[in-house]
Short mmCIF file of C-alpha atoms in Angstrom, two decimals:
data_model
loop_
_atom_site.label_atom_id
_atom_site.label_comp_id
_atom_site.label_asym_id
_atom_site.label_seq_id
_atom_site.Cartn_x
_atom_site.Cartn_y
_atom_site.Cartn_z
CA MET G 32 19.75 -52.72 -15.19
CA THR G 33 21.56 -51.99 -18.50
CA ALA G 34 21.33 -48.24 -17.85
CA ILE G 35 22.73 -48.69 -14.32
CA LEU G 36 25.68 -50.75 -15.61
CA ALA G 37 26.38 -48.18 -18.32
CA SER G 38 26.36 -45.43 -15.70
CA ILE G 39 28.75 -47.37 -13.46
CA SER G 40 31.07 -48.01 -16.41
CA MET G 41 31.06 -44.33 -17.39
CA ASN G 42 31.82 -43.23 -13.84
CA ALA G 43 34.66 -45.75 -13.61
CA GLN G 44 36.42 -44.50 -16.72
CA GLY G 45 35.48 -40.85 -16.26
CA THR G 46 34.30 -38.33 -18.80
CA TYR G 47 35.71 -35.65 -21.06
CA THR G 48 34.18 -32.45 -22.41
CA ASN G 49 34.49 -31.12 -25.95
CA PRO G 50 36.44 -29.60 -27.51
CA ILE G 51 39.47 -31.85 -27.06
CA LEU G 52 41.49 -29.12 -28.83
CA GLY G 53 39.87 -25.75 -28.22
CA GLY G 54 40.43 -23.00 -30.76
CA ASP G 55 41.66 -23.13 -34.32
CA PHE G 56 42.32 -26.84 -34.93
CA PRO G 57 40.50 -27.58 -38.21
CA ASP G 58 40.51 -30.67 -40.45
CA PRO G 59 41.88 -33.08 -37.80
CA THR G 60 43.71 -36.17 -39.00
CA ILE G 61 44.79 -38.79 -36.49
CA LEU G 62 47.03 -41.85 -36.32
CA ARG G 63 47.27 -44.56 -33.66
CA ASP G 64 50.72 -46.10 -33.32
CA GLY G 65 50.45 -48.75 -30.61
CA ARG G 66 49.35 -46.91 -27.45
CA ASP G 67 50.31 -43.51 -28.89
CA TYR G 68 48.18 -41.14 -30.90
CA TYR G 69 49.43 -38.44 -33.27
CA LEU G 70 47.27 -35.70 -34.72
CA THR G 71 47.76 -32.72 -37.01
CA ASN G 72 45.53 -30.07 -38.58
CA SER G 73 45.38 -27.58 -41.40
CA ALA G 74 48.02 -24.88 -41.04
CA PHE G 75 46.49 -22.35 -43.47
CA ASP G 76 48.62 -19.15 -43.47
CA TYR G 77 50.56 -19.88 -40.28
CA VAL G 78 54.19 -20.97 -40.27
CA PRO G 79 55.84 -23.08 -38.88
CA GLY G 80 52.91 -25.32 -39.73
CA LEU G 81 51.58 -28.87 -39.59
CA VAL G 82 52.21 -29.13 -35.86
CA VAL G 83 52.11 -32.76 -34.71
CA TYR G 84 50.39 -33.40 -31.37
CA HIS G 85 50.80 -36.49 -29.19
CA SER G 86 48.37 -38.09 -26.75
CA ARG G 87 48.00 -41.30 -24.80
CA ASP G 88 44.33 -40.79 -23.98
CA LEU G 89 42.74 -38.98 -26.99
CA VAL G 90 41.78 -36.13 -24.66
CA ASP G 91 44.96 -34.33 -23.56
CA TRP G 92 47.34 -33.33 -26.34
CA GLU G 93 50.81 -31.77 -26.46
CA PRO G 94 52.85 -30.60 -29.46
CA VAL G 95 55.95 -32.67 -30.25
CA SER G 96 57.11 -31.50 -33.70
CA TYR G 97 56.21 -29.45 -36.74
CA ALA G 98 56.54 -30.64 -40.32
CA LEU G 99 56.52 -27.42 -42.33
CA LYS G 100 59.19 -24.76 -41.84
CA THR G 101 58.53 -22.44 -44.79
CA TYR G 102 55.48 -20.73 -46.22
CA LEU G 103 54.19 -22.41 -49.40
CA GLY G 104 50.70 -20.93 -49.38
CA SER G 105 47.58 -21.79 -47.42
CA ILE G 106 47.90 -25.40 -46.16
CA TRP G 107 44.69 -27.44 -46.22
CA ALA G 108 43.38 -30.74 -44.87
CA PRO G 109 46.44 -32.93 -44.14
CA ASP G 110 46.49 -36.69 -43.67
CA ILE G 111 49.00 -38.34 -41.31
CA LYS G 112 49.83 -42.01 -41.84
CA LYS G 113 52.45 -44.64 -40.98
CA HIS G 114 53.54 -47.09 -43.69
CA LYS G 115 56.39 -49.60 -43.48
CA GLY G 116 57.96 -47.83 -40.51
CA ARG G 117 57.89 -44.36 -42.07
CA TYR G 118 55.54 -41.48 -41.22
CA TYR G 119 53.93 -39.35 -43.93
CA ILE G 120 51.83 -36.21 -43.99
CA TYR G 121 50.04 -35.45 -47.26
CA PHE G 122 48.48 -32.00 -47.65
CA THR G 123 47.05 -29.47 -50.10
CA VAL G 124 48.77 -26.17 -50.92
CA HIS G 125 46.57 -23.30 -52.03
CA GLY G 126 49.05 -20.69 -53.23
CA GLU G 127 50.08 -19.24 -56.56
CA ARG G 128 48.86 -22.57 -57.92
CA ARG G 129 46.86 -25.38 -56.34
CA THR G 130 48.84 -28.54 -55.73
CA ASN G 131 49.38 -31.33 -53.20
CA CYS G 132 52.58 -32.21 -51.33
CA VAL G 133 54.02 -34.77 -48.92
CA VAL G 134 56.58 -34.69 -46.11
CA TRP G 135 58.01 -37.75 -44.36
CA ALA G 136 59.98 -38.66 -41.25
CA ASP G 137 61.31 -41.73 -39.46
CA SER G 138 59.61 -40.54 -36.26
CA PRO G 139 56.56 -38.35 -35.58
CA TYR G 140 58.94 -36.29 -33.43
CA GLY G 141 60.82 -35.39 -36.62
CA PRO G 142 62.88 -34.15 -38.22
CA TRP G 143 60.52 -33.96 -41.19
CA SER G 144 61.66 -33.79 -44.79
CA GLU G 145 61.30 -30.80 -47.05
CA PRO G 146 57.95 -30.78 -48.91
CA ILE G 147 57.79 -32.87 -52.08
CA ASP G 148 55.39 -31.57 -54.73
CA LEU G 149 53.13 -34.31 -56.11
CA ASN G 150 51.94 -32.00 -58.92
CA ILE G 151 48.32 -33.11 -58.79
CA GLY G 152 45.07 -31.20 -58.39
CA ASP G 153 41.97 -31.67 -56.23
CA ILE G 154 42.24 -31.20 -52.45
CA ASP G 155 42.29 -33.09 -49.13
CA PRO G 156 44.56 -36.09 -49.84
CA CYS G 157 44.22 -39.36 -47.91
CA PHE G 158 46.65 -42.29 -47.98
CA ILE G 159 45.39 -45.90 -48.13
CA GLU G 160 46.91 -49.29 -48.97
CA GLY G 161 44.59 -51.25 -51.25
CA ASP G 162 43.71 -54.93 -51.29
CA ASP G 163 46.04 -55.29 -54.29
CA GLY G 164 49.08 -54.21 -52.24
CA ARG G 165 49.37 -50.86 -54.01
CA CYS G 166 49.14 -47.55 -52.17
CA TYR G 167 46.71 -44.87 -53.24
CA LEU G 168 45.94 -41.23 -52.59
CA ILE G 169 42.23 -40.53 -52.22
CA MET G 170 41.23 -36.98 -53.12
CA SER G 171 38.17 -34.74 -52.94
CA GLY G 172 35.39 -35.34 -55.44
CA GLY G 173 35.71 -39.12 -55.17
CA ASN G 174 38.97 -39.26 -57.14
CA ARG G 175 42.02 -41.46 -56.65
CA TRP G 176 45.68 -41.55 -57.68
CA THR G 177 48.06 -44.52 -57.54
CA LEU G 178 51.23 -43.83 -55.54
CA SER G 179 54.75 -44.94 -56.40
CA ASP G 180 56.42 -47.64 -54.32
CA ASP G 181 58.11 -45.06 -52.07
CA CYS G 182 54.80 -43.16 -51.69
CA LEU G 183 56.55 -39.89 -52.60
CA SER G 184 55.11 -39.45 -56.10
CA VAL G 185 52.08 -40.52 -58.13
CA VAL G 186 51.97 -42.81 -61.12
CA ALA G 187 51.38 -40.79 -64.29
CA ASP G 188 47.86 -40.93 -65.75
CA SER G 189 46.60 -43.09 -62.85
CA LYS G 190 43.76 -40.80 -61.78
CA VAL G 191 40.36 -42.49 -61.60
CA HIS G 192 36.94 -41.35 -60.35
CA PHE G 193 35.35 -43.99 -58.13
CA TYR G 194 32.77 -42.41 -55.78
CA ASP G 195 29.99 -39.84 -56.23
CA GLY G 196 29.06 -39.22 -52.61
CA TRP G 197 25.73 -39.47 -50.76
CA GLN G 198 22.94 -37.13 -51.75
CA TYR G 199 21.51 -35.55 -48.63
CA PRO G 200 17.84 -34.37 -48.58
CA GLU G 201 17.31 -31.38 -50.86
CA GLU G 202 15.56 -29.41 -48.10
CA TRP G 203 18.74 -29.35 -45.99
CA VAL G 204 20.38 -25.91 -45.97
CA THR G 205 24.10 -26.23 -46.71
CA GLU G 206 26.95 -24.24 -48.23
CA GLY G 207 27.05 -26.62 -51.22
CA PHE G 208 27.51 -30.32 -51.98
CA CYS G 209 31.32 -30.19 -51.54
CA LEU G 210 32.39 -33.86 -51.49
CA GLU G 211 35.73 -33.46 -49.67
CA GLY G 212 37.80 -34.43 -46.62
CA PRO G 213 38.02 -38.16 -47.53
CA LYS G 214 39.33 -40.69 -45.02
CA LEU G 215 39.51 -44.34 -46.08
CA TYR G 216 39.91 -47.27 -43.66
CA HIS G 217 40.17 -51.04 -44.08
CA ILE G 218 38.29 -52.47 -41.09
CA GLY G 219 37.22 -56.09 -40.97
CA GLY G 220 35.98 -57.12 -44.38
CA TYR G 221 35.18 -53.61 -45.64
CA TYR G 222 36.78 -50.43 -46.85
CA TYR G 223 34.99 -47.53 -45.17
CA TYR G 224 34.92 -44.23 -47.02
CA ILE G 225 34.41 -41.37 -44.53
CA SER G 226 33.83 -38.04 -46.26
CA ALA G 227 32.67 -34.50 -45.61
CA GLU G 228 29.76 -32.95 -47.45
CA GLY G 229 27.74 -29.75 -47.21
CA GLY G 230 30.58 -27.22 -47.10
CA THR G 231 32.85 -26.39 -44.19
CA ALA G 232 31.19 -23.10 -43.16
CA GLY G 233 28.09 -21.24 -44.33
CA PRO G 234 24.89 -21.98 -42.39
CA PRO G 235 25.02 -23.86 -39.06
CA THR G 236 23.52 -26.99 -40.68
CA SER G 237 26.03 -27.18 -43.53
CA HIS G 238 28.79 -29.67 -42.73
CA MET G 239 28.44 -33.42 -42.07
CA VAL G 240 30.29 -36.74 -41.88
CA VAL G 241 29.09 -39.29 -44.43
CA VAL G 242 29.89 -43.04 -44.57
CA ALA G 243 30.08 -45.50 -47.48
CA ARG G 244 31.62 -48.97 -47.70
CA SER G 245 32.90 -51.53 -50.19
CA LYS G 246 34.58 -54.95 -50.00
CA SER G 247 37.11 -53.72 -52.54
CA ILE G 248 38.87 -50.41 -52.95
CA ASP G 249 37.60 -50.50 -56.53
CA GLY G 250 33.97 -50.67 -55.39
CA PRO G 251 31.09 -50.89 -55.83
CA TRP G 252 30.38 -48.44 -52.99
CA GLU G 253 27.27 -48.58 -50.82
CA ASN G 254 26.15 -45.50 -48.87
CA MET G 255 25.18 -46.02 -45.22
CA PRO G 256 21.37 -46.11 -44.87
CA SER G 257 21.52 -44.00 -41.68
CA ASN G 258 23.77 -41.25 -43.12
CA PRO G 259 25.07 -38.86 -41.93
CA LEU G 260 27.12 -40.09 -38.99
CA ILE G 261 27.74 -36.54 -37.67
CA HIS G 262 25.66 -33.43 -38.46
CA THR G 263 24.27 -30.23 -36.91
CA TYR G 264 20.49 -30.20 -37.25
CA ASN G 265 19.52 -27.05 -35.35
CA LYS G 266 21.04 -23.58 -35.20
CA SER G 267 20.33 -23.49 -31.46
CA ASP G 268 22.96 -26.22 -30.91
CA ARG G 269 26.28 -25.27 -29.35
CA TRP G 270 28.35 -26.80 -32.18
CA TRP G 271 27.77 -25.68 -35.76
CA SER G 272 28.96 -27.10 -39.10
CA ARG G 273 30.13 -30.39 -37.59
CA GLY G 274 32.08 -32.39 -40.15
CA HIS G 275 35.38 -33.54 -41.69
CA GLY G 276 35.63 -36.64 -39.53
CA SER G 277 38.32 -39.26 -38.88
CA LEU G 278 37.78 -42.63 -37.20
CA ILE G 279 40.17 -43.85 -34.52
CA ASP G 280 40.20 -46.91 -32.26
CA THR G 281 41.74 -47.67 -28.88
CA PRO G 282 43.92 -50.72 -28.19
CA ASP G 283 40.95 -52.44 -26.54
CA GLY G 284 38.60 -51.87 -29.46
CA GLN G 285 36.66 -48.70 -28.63
CA TRP G 286 35.94 -46.38 -31.55
CA TYR G 287 35.69 -42.60 -31.77
CA CYS G 288 35.03 -40.05 -34.48
CA ILE G 289 37.23 -36.95 -34.35
CA TYR G 290 35.99 -33.97 -36.36
CA HIS G 291 35.81 -30.18 -36.34
CA ALA G 292 33.05 -27.66 -35.67
CA TYR G 293 32.41 -23.97 -35.13
CA GLU G 294 31.10 -22.86 -31.75
CA ASN G 295 27.78 -21.03 -31.71
CA GLY G 296 28.52 -17.41 -30.84
CA PHE G 297 32.30 -17.84 -31.20
CA TYR G 298 32.84 -18.30 -34.93
CA ASN G 299 36.05 -16.26 -34.71
CA LEU G 300 37.75 -19.01 -32.66
CA GLY G 301 37.87 -21.08 -35.85
CA ARG G 302 36.97 -24.73 -36.25
CA GLN G 303 37.69 -26.63 -33.04
CA THR G 304 38.48 -30.34 -32.70
CA LEU G 305 35.73 -32.46 -31.13
CA MET G 306 35.38 -36.17 -30.43
CA GLU G 307 32.38 -38.50 -30.10
CA PRO G 308 32.22 -42.22 -29.27
CA VAL G 309 30.94 -44.43 -32.10
CA HIS G 310 30.53 -48.16 -32.63
CA PHE G 311 30.12 -50.70 -35.40
CA THR G 312 26.65 -52.21 -35.65
CA SER G 313 25.82 -55.88 -36.14
CA ASP G 314 25.33 -55.26 -39.87
CA GLY G 315 28.73 -53.60 -40.22
CA TRP G 316 27.91 -49.90 -40.28
CA VAL G 317 29.21 -47.09 -38.08
CA ALA G 318 26.81 -45.46 -35.62
CA SER G 319 27.05 -42.76 -32.99
CA ASP G 320 26.78 -43.86 -29.38
CA GLY G 321 24.08 -41.22 -29.00
CA GLY G 322 25.90 -38.74 -26.79
CA ASP G 323 25.55 -34.97 -26.91
CA ALA G 324 28.76 -33.29 -28.10
CA SER G 325 28.05 -30.31 -25.84
CA GLN G 326 27.84 -32.48 -22.69
CA PRO G 327 30.36 -34.72 -20.87
CA LEU G 328 31.00 -37.96 -22.75
CA PRO G 329 32.58 -41.26 -21.62
CA ARG G 330 36.33 -41.08 -21.70
CA PRO G 331 38.25 -43.89 -23.46
CA SER G 332 38.53 -46.72 -20.95
CA LEU G 333 42.31 -46.98 -21.28
CA ALA G 334 42.79 -43.21 -21.11
CA LYS G 335 45.31 -42.39 -18.43
CA THR G 336 47.80 -39.59 -18.79
CA GLU G 337 51.11 -40.46 -17.18
CA ASP G 338 51.89 -36.99 -15.82
CA GLY G 339 48.42 -35.62 -15.15
CA LYS G 340 46.44 -33.24 -17.29
CA ILE G 341 48.42 -31.43 -19.97
CA SER G 342 48.19 -27.64 -20.09
CA ARG G 343 48.47 -26.38 -23.66
CA HIS G 344 49.45 -22.88 -22.48
CA ALA G 345 51.98 -23.72 -19.77
CA HIS G 346 54.98 -23.23 -22.06
CA LEU G 347 53.95 -19.93 -23.66
CA PRO G 348 56.49 -17.87 -21.64
CA GLU G 349 59.23 -20.05 -23.15
CA PHE G 350 58.37 -18.81 -26.67
CA ARG G 351 58.64 -22.25 -28.29
CA ILE G 352 58.35 -21.29 -31.96
CA GLY G 353 56.69 -24.01 -34.03
CA LEU G 354 55.22 -25.86 -31.06
CA ASP G 355 53.22 -23.08 -29.37
CA TRP G 356 53.98 -19.96 -31.40
CA ARG G 357 53.65 -19.34 -35.12
CA PHE G 358 53.94 -16.43 -37.55
CA TYR G 359 51.57 -15.11 -40.19
CA LYS G 360 52.94 -16.13 -43.62
CA HIS G 361 56.51 -14.91 -43.17
CA PHE G 362 58.91 -16.64 -40.78
CA SER G 363 62.64 -16.03 -40.59
CA PRO G 364 64.55 -17.65 -37.70
CA SER G 365 67.00 -14.73 -37.80
CA ARG G 366 64.24 -12.42 -36.48
CA THR G 367 64.13 -14.09 -33.08
CA ILE G 368 66.44 -14.75 -30.16
CA ILE G 369 65.06 -16.59 -27.11
CA LYS G 370 66.94 -16.71 -23.83
CA ASP G 371 65.79 -17.10 -20.23
CA LYS G 372 62.10 -16.71 -21.14
CA ALA G 373 62.82 -13.45 -22.94
CA LEU G 374 62.11 -12.94 -26.64
CA THR G 375 64.05 -10.58 -28.86
CA LEU G 376 61.98 -9.89 -31.97
CA HIS G 377 63.52 -7.89 -34.80
CA GLY G 378 61.29 -5.42 -36.59
CA GLN G 379 59.78 -6.13 -39.98
CA GLY G 380 57.66 -3.96 -42.26
CA SER G 381 56.02 -0.67 -41.40
CA THR G 382 52.55 -1.78 -40.25
CA LEU G 383 51.10 -4.40 -37.93
CA SER G 384 50.20 -6.60 -40.92
CA SER G 385 53.56 -6.36 -42.69
CA SER G 386 55.35 -7.12 -39.40
CA SER G 387 54.18 -10.78 -39.56
CA PRO G 388 53.13 -11.05 -35.90
CA MET G 389 54.06 -14.02 -33.72
CA MET G 390 50.89 -15.71 -32.42
CA PHE G 391 49.43 -18.66 -30.53
CA ILE G 392 46.05 -20.39 -30.23
CA ALA G 393 44.16 -19.30 -27.12
CA GLY G 394 40.90 -21.17 -27.73
CA ALA G 395 39.07 -19.39 -24.89
CA HIS G 396 36.08 -17.04 -24.72
CA ARG G 397 37.76 -14.63 -22.32
CA TYR G 398 41.44 -14.06 -21.71
CA GLU G 399 44.17 -11.47 -21.48
CA ILE G 400 47.82 -11.37 -22.46
CA GLU G 401 50.50 -9.22 -20.90
CA ALA G 402 54.19 -8.48 -21.47
CA GLU G 403 57.01 -6.17 -20.45
CA ILE G 404 58.39 -4.62 -23.63
CA GLU G 405 61.57 -2.65 -24.29
CA LEU G 406 62.41 -1.02 -27.63
CA TYR G 407 65.76 -0.66 -29.37
CA GLY G 408 65.95 1.48 -32.49
CA GLU G 409 63.19 3.03 -34.56
CA VAL G 410 60.47 0.46 -33.90
CA LYS G 411 56.91 0.11 -32.70
CA ALA G 412 55.98 -3.01 -30.77
CA GLY G 413 53.03 -4.36 -28.83
CA LEU G 414 50.27 -6.92 -28.44
CA CYS G 415 47.59 -7.83 -30.98
CA LEU G 416 44.61 -9.95 -31.88
CA TYR G 417 45.08 -10.93 -35.50
CA TYR G 418 42.69 -12.40 -38.08
CA ASN G 419 44.42 -11.46 -41.33
CA ALA G 420 46.29 -8.59 -42.95
CA ASP G 421 43.18 -6.40 -43.11
CA TYR G 422 41.36 -7.31 -39.90
CA ASN G 423 43.27 -7.00 -36.66
CA VAL G 424 43.38 -4.98 -33.46
CA GLY G 425 46.18 -4.18 -31.05
CA THR G 426 47.98 -1.91 -28.64
CA GLY G 427 51.56 -0.73 -29.13
CA PHE G 428 54.05 2.06 -28.58
CA ASP G 429 57.26 3.68 -29.76
CA SER G 430 59.66 5.81 -27.71
CA ASN G 431 57.25 8.76 -27.89
CA ARG G 432 53.64 7.61 -28.09
CA ARG G 433 51.19 4.80 -27.42
CA TYR G 434 49.08 3.59 -30.33
CA ARG G 435 45.77 1.94 -31.02
CA TYR G 436 45.74 -0.51 -33.93
CA ARG G 437 42.51 -1.13 -35.80
CA ARG G 438 42.22 -2.85 -39.19
CA ASN G 439 45.93 -2.44 -39.86
CA LYS G 440 45.94 1.28 -39.14
CA SER G 441 47.38 2.94 -36.04
CA ASN G 442 46.68 6.25 -34.35
CA GLY G 443 48.32 7.84 -31.33
CA VAL G 444 46.40 7.74 -28.05
CA GLY G 445 48.90 9.18 -25.55
CA GLN G 446 52.50 9.53 -24.48
CA SER G 447 54.57 6.40 -23.88
CA GLY G 448 57.10 8.00 -21.57
CA GLY G 449 60.03 6.24 -23.22
CA SER G 450 61.10 2.93 -24.72
CA HIS G 451 60.08 0.68 -21.79
CA LEU G 452 56.45 -0.19 -21.07
CA TRP G 453 54.15 -2.95 -19.82
CA LEU G 454 51.13 -3.67 -22.06
CA ARG G 455 48.02 -5.79 -21.54
CA LEU G 456 45.37 -6.77 -24.09
CA ARG G 457 42.04 -8.25 -23.01
CA ASN G 458 39.48 -10.17 -25.08
CA ASP G 459 36.26 -10.48 -23.08
CA ALA G 460 33.81 -12.44 -25.27
CA HIS G 461 34.69 -10.39 -28.40
CA VAL G 462 35.11 -7.05 -26.60
CA VAL G 463 38.75 -5.99 -26.80
CA THR G 464 40.32 -3.46 -24.43
CA ALA G 465 43.91 -2.47 -23.65
CA PHE G 466 45.93 -1.39 -20.61
CA TRP G 467 49.37 0.08 -20.02
CA SER G 468 51.72 0.50 -17.09
CA GLN G 469 55.05 2.15 -16.40
CA ASP G 470 56.06 -0.33 -13.70
CA GLY G 471 53.91 -3.46 -14.19
CA LYS G 472 52.04 -2.72 -10.95
CA GLU G 473 49.76 0.27 -11.49
CA TRP G 474 47.72 -0.12 -14.65
CA LYS G 475 45.64 2.33 -16.67
CA ARG G 476 43.02 1.37 -19.20
CA GLU G 477 43.08 2.92 -22.66
CA THR G 478 39.89 4.81 -23.55
CA TRP G 479 39.22 2.77 -26.69
CA GLY G 480 37.53 -0.61 -27.14
CA GLN G 481 36.52 -2.77 -30.07
CA GLU G 482 34.06 -5.61 -30.81
CA VAL G 483 35.54 -8.36 -33.02
CA SER G 484 32.91 -11.11 -33.34
CA GLY G 485 32.73 -10.40 -37.09
CA PHE G 486 36.37 -11.38 -37.59
CA ASN G 487 35.53 -14.87 -38.88
CA HIS G 488 35.57 -16.98 -42.02
CA ASN G 489 31.87 -16.60 -42.82
CA THR G 490 32.36 -12.83 -43.00
CA LEU G 491 35.93 -12.45 -44.22
CA TYR G 492 36.91 -15.84 -45.75
CA ASP G 493 40.59 -16.99 -45.48
CA PHE G 494 39.72 -19.88 -43.05
CA GLN G 495 41.51 -17.94 -40.30
CA SER G 496 40.68 -17.30 -36.64
CA ILE G 497 41.52 -14.58 -34.15
CA LEU G 498 44.88 -15.34 -32.57
CA PRO G 499 46.60 -13.30 -29.84
CA GLY G 500 50.20 -12.35 -30.45
CA LEU G 501 53.20 -10.03 -30.35
CA PHE G 502 54.54 -7.73 -33.05
CA CYS G 503 57.48 -5.48 -33.85
CA GLU G 504 57.56 -3.19 -36.89
CA GLY G 505 60.30 -0.84 -38.11
CA GLU G 506 64.11 -0.74 -37.92
CA GLY G 507 65.52 -2.27 -34.76
CA TYR G 508 64.14 -4.79 -32.28
CA ALA G 509 62.05 -5.23 -29.16
CA THR G 510 62.41 -7.53 -26.17
CA PHE G 511 59.37 -9.19 -24.59
CA LYS G 512 59.71 -10.41 -20.99
CA ASN G 513 57.36 -11.60 -18.25
CA PHE G 514 54.81 -12.76 -20.80
CA SER G 515 51.61 -14.11 -19.31
CA TYR G 516 48.33 -15.55 -20.53
CA ARG G 517 45.29 -15.70 -18.26
CA GLU G 518 41.83 -17.04 -18.90
CA LEU G 519 39.09 -14.90 -17.37
CA LYS G 520 35.83 -15.87 -15.72
CA PRO G 521 32.52 -14.54 -17.13
#
């Protein structure tokens, strides 16, 4: 009878399928503000960065603001919180020096402040208000700093070490111990310390979500007997390196764990955001509801989108920079003009990499992008799939020739016929091909192709993913019109 009732309940509220954010959405941090949820992720080398997403149902998300306008370095593991009516995002900067910063706003829709350097080490900051009324910043390695009253600086010499982590079985194959990604919550009579261990990449069984608790923020801390809460146990699973979790509740008391994972066979999509239902046991620990992250799971019971399902790619032809589109490291607003769904992109650099392409997250196994492109001046422009400055692929042209781009080098493959051309780039489960057309109706396929499954963090580091995009290099500018993105069937 219990199983029948559970089935009826699940059917009544519906189901969702992971990932809830497909593609490169690593290190998720989430905030519930009444009936509204706000989420952001690591920005790494993309700018504008720290995009804030909004949802009413934990399943469908749309971007509403971005908190970082300039490139500081690689941006790691943010934490979004609300305190005394103000919103904060704390984050790590891995650049010329390692530090941690904070931005704040009166609304999650922005505008957000300029970054404030906290001038402290470690990584992966997490905000928490203690039982003594003070606010703290929890860091990797089980360390903690005391925050000032305005939460925009740390108290000098206040760093303490308070937690050593949970030692997983020595026979487990991981990337390393790596006590990081802390999230601290005050729920009921306990502080719950949610942390990542095992390393964020490496072997499929590396990452995990570990739980400890204490009745005081000062400890002592007790590790959960059933640790870990989330983990990949078999390399045949769909989701690898599951870890870096955050807990979130619904207004009616349901609990979920939101975390990231790589997809088996699609490492180059980056770490995607997944969600699993969890619950608190009678003895006060956190436990999984026992679902399979690769199968449909029960949707939050109060989950109802007001305007139907949100399409993350519907606004791509509008070229909304910061919400849908971002640049690689270098962003200057003066490079772009957007009018009537047409983008004017001024040239930069003399190669695909130095052009700082404009990209978006596709998050699909198979897709193609297409645009009508017109050149003005001595420029090359086109479409690309971009991992980093050394590993990329694309198709482009100048007023004389068409070009193939491979690992930041280009070679001519035919005549362009002038400064006006339609281009198409297809990614079919790692196999990349290109097409061109003089009129947008009759298409010809280029004779080259490339396999890009190796463009991933385990092979190349940088924590990046393959992102589709547009580029313009040289002196002058290019216009991109009639842009389209299409997902393809197997």
